[in-house]
mmCIF file of C-alpha atoms in Angstrom:
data_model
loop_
_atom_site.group_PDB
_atom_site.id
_atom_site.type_symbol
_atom_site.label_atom_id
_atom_site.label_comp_id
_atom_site.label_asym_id
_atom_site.label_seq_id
_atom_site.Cartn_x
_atom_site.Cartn_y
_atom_site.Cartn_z
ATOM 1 C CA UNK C 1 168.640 161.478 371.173
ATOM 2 C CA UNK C 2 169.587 164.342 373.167
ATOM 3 C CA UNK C 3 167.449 167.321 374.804
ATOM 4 C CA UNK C 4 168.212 169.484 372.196
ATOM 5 C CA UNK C 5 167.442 167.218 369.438
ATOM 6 C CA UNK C 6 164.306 166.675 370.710
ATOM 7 C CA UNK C 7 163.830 170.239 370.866
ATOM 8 C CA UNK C 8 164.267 170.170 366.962
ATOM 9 C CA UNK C 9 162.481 167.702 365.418
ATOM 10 C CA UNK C 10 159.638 168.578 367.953
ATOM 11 C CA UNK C 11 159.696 172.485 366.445
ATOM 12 C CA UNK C 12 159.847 170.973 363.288
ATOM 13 C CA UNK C 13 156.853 168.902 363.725
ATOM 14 C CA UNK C 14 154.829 172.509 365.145
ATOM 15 C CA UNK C 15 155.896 174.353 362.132
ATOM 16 C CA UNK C 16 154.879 171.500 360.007
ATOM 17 C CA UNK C 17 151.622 171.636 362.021
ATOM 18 C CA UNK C 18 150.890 175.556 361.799
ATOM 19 C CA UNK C 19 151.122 174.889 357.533
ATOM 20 C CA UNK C 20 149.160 171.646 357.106
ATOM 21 C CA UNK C 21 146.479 171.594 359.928
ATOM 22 C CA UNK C 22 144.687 174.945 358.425
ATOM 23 C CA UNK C 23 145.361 174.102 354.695
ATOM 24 C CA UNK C 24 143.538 170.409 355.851
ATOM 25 C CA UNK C 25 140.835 172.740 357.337
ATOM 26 C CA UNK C 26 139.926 174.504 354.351
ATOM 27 C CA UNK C 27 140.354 171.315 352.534
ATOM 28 C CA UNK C 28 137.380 170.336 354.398
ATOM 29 C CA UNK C 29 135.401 173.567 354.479
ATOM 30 C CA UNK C 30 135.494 173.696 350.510
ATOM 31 C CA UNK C 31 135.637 170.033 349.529
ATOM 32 C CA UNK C 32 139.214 170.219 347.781
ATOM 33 C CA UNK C 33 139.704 166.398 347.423
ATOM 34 C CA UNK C 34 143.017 166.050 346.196
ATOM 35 C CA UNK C 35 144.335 167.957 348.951
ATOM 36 C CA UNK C 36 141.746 166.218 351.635
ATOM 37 C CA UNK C 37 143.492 162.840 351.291
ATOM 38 C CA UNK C 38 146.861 163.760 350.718
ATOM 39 C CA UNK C 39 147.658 166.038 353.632
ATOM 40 C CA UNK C 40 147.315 163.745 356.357
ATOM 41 C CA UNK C 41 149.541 161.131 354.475
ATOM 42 C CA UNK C 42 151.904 163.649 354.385
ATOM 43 C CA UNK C 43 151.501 164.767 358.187
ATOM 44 C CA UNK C 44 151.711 161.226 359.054
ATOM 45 C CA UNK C 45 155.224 160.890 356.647
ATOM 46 C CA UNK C 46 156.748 163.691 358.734
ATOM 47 C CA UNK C 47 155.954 162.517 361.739
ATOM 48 C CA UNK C 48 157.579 159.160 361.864
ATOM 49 C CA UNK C 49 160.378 160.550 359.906
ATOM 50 C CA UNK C 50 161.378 162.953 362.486
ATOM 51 C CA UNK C 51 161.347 159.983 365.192
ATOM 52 C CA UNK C 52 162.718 157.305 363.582
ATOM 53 C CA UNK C 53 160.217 155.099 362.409
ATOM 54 C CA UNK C 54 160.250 152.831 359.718
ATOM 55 C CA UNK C 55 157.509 151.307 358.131
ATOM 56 C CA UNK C 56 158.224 148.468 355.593
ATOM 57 C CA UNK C 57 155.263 148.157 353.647
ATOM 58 C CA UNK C 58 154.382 144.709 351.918
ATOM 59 C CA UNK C 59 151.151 143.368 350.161
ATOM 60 C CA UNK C 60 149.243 146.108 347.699
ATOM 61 C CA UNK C 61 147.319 148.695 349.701
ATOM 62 C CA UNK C 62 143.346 149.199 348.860
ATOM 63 C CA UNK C 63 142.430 150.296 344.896
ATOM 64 C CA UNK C 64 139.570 152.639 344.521
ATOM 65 C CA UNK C 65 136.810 150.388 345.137
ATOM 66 C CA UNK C 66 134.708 150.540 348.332
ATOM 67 C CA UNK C 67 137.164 149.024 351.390
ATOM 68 C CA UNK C 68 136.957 148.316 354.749
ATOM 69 C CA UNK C 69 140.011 147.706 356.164
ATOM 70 C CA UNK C 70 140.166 145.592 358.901
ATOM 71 C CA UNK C 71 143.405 145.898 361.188
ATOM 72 C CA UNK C 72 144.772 144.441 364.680
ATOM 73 C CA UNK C 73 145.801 146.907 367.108
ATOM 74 C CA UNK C 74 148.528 147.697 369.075
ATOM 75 C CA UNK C 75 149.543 151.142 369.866
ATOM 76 C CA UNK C 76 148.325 154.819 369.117
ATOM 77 C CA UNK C 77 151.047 154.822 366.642
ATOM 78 C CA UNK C 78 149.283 152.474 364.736
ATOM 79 C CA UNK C 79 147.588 155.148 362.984
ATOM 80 C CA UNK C 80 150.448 157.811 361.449
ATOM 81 C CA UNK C 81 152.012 154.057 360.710
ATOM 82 C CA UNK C 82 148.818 153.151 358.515
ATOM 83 C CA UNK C 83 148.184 156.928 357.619
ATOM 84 C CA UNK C 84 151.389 157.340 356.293
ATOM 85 C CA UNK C 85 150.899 154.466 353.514
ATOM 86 C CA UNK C 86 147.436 155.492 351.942
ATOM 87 C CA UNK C 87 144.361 157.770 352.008
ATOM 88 C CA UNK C 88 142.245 157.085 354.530
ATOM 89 C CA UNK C 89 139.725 157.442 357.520
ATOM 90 C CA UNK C 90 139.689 155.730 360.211
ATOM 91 C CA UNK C 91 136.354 154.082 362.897
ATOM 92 C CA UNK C 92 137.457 155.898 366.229
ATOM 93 C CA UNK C 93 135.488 155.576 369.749
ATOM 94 C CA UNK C 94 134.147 158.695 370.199
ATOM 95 C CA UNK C 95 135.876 159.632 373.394
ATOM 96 C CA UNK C 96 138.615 159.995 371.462
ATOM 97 C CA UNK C 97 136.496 162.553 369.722
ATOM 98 C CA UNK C 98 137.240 165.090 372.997
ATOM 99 C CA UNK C 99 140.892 164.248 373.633
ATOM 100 C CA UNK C 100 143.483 167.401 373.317
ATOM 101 C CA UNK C 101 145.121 167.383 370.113
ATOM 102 C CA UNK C 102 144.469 163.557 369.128
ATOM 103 C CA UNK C 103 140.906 164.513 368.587
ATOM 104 C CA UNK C 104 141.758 167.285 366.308
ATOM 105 C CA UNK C 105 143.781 165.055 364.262
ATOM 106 C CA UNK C 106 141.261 162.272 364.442
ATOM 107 C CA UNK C 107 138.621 165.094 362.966
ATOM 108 C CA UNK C 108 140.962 166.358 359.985
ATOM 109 C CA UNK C 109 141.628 162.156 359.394
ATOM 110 C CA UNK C 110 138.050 161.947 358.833
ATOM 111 C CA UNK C 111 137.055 160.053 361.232
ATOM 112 C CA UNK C 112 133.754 158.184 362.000
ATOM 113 C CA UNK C 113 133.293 158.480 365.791
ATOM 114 C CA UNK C 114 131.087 155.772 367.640
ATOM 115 C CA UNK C 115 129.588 155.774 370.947
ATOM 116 C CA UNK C 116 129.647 152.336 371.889
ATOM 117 C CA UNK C 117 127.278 153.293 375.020
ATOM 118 C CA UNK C 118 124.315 153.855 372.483
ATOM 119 C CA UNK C 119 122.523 151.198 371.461
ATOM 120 C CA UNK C 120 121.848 152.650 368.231
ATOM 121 C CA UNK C 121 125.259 153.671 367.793
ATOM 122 C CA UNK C 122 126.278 150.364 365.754
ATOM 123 C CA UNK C 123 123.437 151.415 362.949
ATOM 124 C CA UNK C 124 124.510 154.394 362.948
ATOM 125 C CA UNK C 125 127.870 154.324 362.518
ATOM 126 C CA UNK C 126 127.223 151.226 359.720
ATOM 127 C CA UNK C 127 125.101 154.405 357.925
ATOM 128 C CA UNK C 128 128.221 156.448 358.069
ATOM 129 C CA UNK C 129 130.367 154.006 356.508
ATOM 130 C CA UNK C 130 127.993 153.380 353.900
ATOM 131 C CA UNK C 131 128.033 156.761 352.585
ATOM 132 C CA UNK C 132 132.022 156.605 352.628
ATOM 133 C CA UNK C 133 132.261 153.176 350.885
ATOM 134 C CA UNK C 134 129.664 154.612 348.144
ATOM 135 C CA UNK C 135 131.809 157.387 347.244
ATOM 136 C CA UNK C 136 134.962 154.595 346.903
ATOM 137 C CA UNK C 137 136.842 155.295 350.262
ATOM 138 C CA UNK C 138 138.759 152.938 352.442
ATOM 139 C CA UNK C 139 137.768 153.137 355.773
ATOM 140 C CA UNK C 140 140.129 151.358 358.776
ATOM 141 C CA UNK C 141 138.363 149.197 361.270
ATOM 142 C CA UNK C 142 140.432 148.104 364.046
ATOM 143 C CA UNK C 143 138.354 144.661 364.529
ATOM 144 C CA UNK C 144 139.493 143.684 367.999
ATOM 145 C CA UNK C 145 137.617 146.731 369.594
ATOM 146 C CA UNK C 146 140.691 147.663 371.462
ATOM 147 C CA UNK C 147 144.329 147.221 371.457
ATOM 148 C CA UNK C 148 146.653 144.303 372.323
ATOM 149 C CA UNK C 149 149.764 143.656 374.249
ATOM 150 C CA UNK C 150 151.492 142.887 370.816
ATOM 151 C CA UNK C 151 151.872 139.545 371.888
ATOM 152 C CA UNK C 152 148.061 138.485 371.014
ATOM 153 C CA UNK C 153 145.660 138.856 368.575
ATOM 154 C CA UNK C 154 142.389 139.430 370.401
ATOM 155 C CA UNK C 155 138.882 137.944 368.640
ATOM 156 C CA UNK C 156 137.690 139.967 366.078
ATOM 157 C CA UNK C 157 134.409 141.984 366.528
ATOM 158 C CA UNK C 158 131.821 141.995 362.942
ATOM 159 C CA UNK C 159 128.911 144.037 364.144
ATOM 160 C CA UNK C 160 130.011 147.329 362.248
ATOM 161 C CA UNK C 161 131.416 145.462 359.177
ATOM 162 C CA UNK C 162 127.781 145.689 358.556
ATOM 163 C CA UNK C 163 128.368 149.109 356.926
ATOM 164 C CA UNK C 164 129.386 146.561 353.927
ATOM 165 C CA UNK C 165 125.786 145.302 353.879
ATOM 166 C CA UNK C 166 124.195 148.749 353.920
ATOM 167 C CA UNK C 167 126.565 150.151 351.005
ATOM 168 C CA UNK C 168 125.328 146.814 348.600
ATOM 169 C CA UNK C 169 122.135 148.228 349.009
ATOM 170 C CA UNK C 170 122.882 151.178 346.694
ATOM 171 C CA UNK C 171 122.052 150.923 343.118
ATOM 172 C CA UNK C 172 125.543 152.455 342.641
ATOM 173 C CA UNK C 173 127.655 149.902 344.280
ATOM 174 C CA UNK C 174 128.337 146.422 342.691
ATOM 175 C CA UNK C 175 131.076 145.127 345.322
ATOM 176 C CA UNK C 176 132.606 146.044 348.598
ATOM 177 C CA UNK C 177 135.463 144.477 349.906
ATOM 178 C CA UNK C 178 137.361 143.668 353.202
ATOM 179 C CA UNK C 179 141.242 143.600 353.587
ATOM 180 C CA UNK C 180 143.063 142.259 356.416
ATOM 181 C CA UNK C 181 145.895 144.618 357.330
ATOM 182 C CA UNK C 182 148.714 143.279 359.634
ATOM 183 C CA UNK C 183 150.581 145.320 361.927
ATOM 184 C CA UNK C 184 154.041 143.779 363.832
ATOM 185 C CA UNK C 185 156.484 146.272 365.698
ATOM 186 C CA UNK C 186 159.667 143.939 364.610
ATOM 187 C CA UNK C 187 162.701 145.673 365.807
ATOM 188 C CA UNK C 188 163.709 148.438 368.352
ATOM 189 C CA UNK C 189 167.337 149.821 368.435
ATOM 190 C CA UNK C 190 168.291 147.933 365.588
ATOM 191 C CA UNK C 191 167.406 144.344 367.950
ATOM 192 C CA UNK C 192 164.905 142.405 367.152
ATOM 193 C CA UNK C 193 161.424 142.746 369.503
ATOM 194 C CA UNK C 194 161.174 139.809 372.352
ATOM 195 C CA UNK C 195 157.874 139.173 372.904
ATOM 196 C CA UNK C 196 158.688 140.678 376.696
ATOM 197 C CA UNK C 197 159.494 144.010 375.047
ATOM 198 C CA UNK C 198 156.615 143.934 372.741
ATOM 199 C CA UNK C 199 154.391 145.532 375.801
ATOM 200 C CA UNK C 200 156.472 148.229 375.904
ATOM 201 C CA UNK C 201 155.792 149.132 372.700
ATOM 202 C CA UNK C 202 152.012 148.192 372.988
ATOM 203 C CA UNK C 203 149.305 150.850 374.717
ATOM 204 C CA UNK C 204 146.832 149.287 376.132
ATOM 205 C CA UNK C 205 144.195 148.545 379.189
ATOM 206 C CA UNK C 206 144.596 151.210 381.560
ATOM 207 C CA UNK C 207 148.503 152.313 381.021
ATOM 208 C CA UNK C 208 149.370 155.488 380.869
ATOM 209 C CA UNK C 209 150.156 157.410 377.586
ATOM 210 C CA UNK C 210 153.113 159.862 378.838
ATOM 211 C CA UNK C 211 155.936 156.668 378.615
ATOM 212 C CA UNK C 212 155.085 155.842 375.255
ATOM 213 C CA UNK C 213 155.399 159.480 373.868
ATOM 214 C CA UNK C 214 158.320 159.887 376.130
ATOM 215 C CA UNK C 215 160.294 156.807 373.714
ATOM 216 C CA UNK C 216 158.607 158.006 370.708
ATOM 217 C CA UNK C 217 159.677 161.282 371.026
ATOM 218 C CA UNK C 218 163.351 160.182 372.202
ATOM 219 C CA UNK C 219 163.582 159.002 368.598
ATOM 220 C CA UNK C 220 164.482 155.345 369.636
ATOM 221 C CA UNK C 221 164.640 153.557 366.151
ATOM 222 C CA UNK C 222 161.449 151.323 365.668
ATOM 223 C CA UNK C 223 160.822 149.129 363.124
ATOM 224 C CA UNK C 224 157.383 148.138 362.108
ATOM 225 C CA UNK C 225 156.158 145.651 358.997
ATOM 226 C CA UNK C 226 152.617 146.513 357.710
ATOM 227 C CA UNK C 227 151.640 143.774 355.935
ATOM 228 C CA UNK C 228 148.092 144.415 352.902
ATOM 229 C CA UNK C 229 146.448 140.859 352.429
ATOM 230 C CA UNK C 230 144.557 140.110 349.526
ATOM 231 C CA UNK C 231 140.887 141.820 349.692
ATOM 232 C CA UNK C 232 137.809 139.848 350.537
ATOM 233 C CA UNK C 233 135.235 140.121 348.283
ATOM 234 C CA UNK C 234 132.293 140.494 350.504
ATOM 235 C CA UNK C 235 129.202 138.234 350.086
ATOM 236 C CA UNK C 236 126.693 139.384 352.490
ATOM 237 C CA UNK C 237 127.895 137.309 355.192
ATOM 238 C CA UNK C 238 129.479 139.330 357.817
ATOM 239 C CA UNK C 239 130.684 136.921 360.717
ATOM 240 C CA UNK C 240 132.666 134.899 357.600
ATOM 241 C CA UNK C 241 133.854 137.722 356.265
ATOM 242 C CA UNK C 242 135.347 139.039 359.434
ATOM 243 C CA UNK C 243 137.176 135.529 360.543
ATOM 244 C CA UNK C 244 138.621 134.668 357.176
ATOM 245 C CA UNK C 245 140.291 138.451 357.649
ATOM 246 C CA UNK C 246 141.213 137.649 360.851
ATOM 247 C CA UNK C 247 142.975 134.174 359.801
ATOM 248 C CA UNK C 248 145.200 135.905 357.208
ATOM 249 C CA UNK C 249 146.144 138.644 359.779
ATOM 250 C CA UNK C 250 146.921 136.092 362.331
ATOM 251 C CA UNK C 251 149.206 133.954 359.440
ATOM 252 C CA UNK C 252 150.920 137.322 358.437
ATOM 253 C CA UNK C 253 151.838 138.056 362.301
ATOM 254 C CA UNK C 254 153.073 134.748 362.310
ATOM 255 C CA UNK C 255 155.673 135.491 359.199
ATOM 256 C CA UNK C 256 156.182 138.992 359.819
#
């Protein structure tokens, strides 16, 4: 994609931005629901759009019973990706919570921030989610803590699928379920990606962010396979919850 090009679909993206971002704030300010979940799907639509992302969608995304979602993670662009499909809110550390822009957009996304330095911060956060699940929303966990090379799946993490527990213990909700989402980056440029290009793609450890916005914005064509497993009904038991999501995820990387 050349300079100008860029250019474009950049301005478009800021004009899209100047209409959506206040009509999601007053979305927020007044409660407007219907608008509250839709506009970030939206956002997240025009985004990859403009840059030449394509998300093949498979499995059936979460109904409107109380859902945690738990993911893998590769990239910062795993979230317009997942965004883009459904309405939801995603767990975010909460530096991320102070970041330019991202944190504004993790804010209007709904986010539930946690401060993993806190040793209350688990409970806390497991409080937060409770209230979410009760009211029937579908909240993304990404269980490895972190993100991957795209290569691995790291060990998945249960301690805040515990806000499962803490929503059964509301008169008003009779089930709560996890589903394993699966997330493969499966072709770049039309060719499909080696597993030595997959850490190109990947953000992770301490590499720097400015690369992979310079080939996302470039509008390199990118190909990525999102992949809904069936939903675990949750029975109380956390740690077997979390591994039999983790097993599926791991088979669907494995076909995707």
């Amino acid at each position: 994609m050349t300079r100008i090009g860029v250019a474009l679909r950049l301005l478009v993206l800021g004009l899209c931005s100047v209409v959506l971002v206040p009509l999601q704030m007053l979305a927020l300010r007044f409660g407007w629901s219907s608008m509250l979940h839709v506009l970030p799907v939206w956002f997240h639509r025009i985004l990859l759009r403009l840059f030449n992302v394509r998300v093949i969608e498979r499995g059936t995304p979460p109904t409107d019973a109380p859902t945690i979602v738990l993911s893998n993670h590769v990239s910062w662009l795993d979230i317009p990706v997942i965004g883009s499909l459904h309405p939801l809110s995603f767990i975010a550390k909460s530096e991320v919570e102070g970041w330019p822009v991202v944190g504004l957009c993790a804010k209007l996304q709904r986010s539930v921030f946690i401060d993993r330095q806190r040793r209350k911060a688990t409970a806390e956060v497991n409080d937060a989610l409770a209230h979410r699940l009760v009211k029937g929303e579908a909240i993304v966990l990404f269980a490895e803590g972190t993100t991957s090379d795209g290569n691995r799946l790291l060990p998945f993490r249960s301690s805040l699928v515990g806000g499962a527990q803490a929503a059964l213990m509301h008169d008003s909700v009779e089930r709560v379920f996890l589903q394993p989402l699966a997330i493969a980056y499966t072709h770049r440029n039309g060719l499909p990606v080696t597993r030595r290009e997959r850490p190109f793609i990947a953000w992770y450890g301490d590499m720097d962010l400015a690369p992979h916005l310079n080939m996302f914005v470039r509008g390199v064509p990118l190909d990525v396979v999102v992949t809904w497993g069936e939903p675990i009904l949750f029975n109380g038991n956390r740690k077997q919850a979390t591994a039999s999501a983790e097993a599926e995820i791991r088979r669907a990387l494995k076909a995707a």
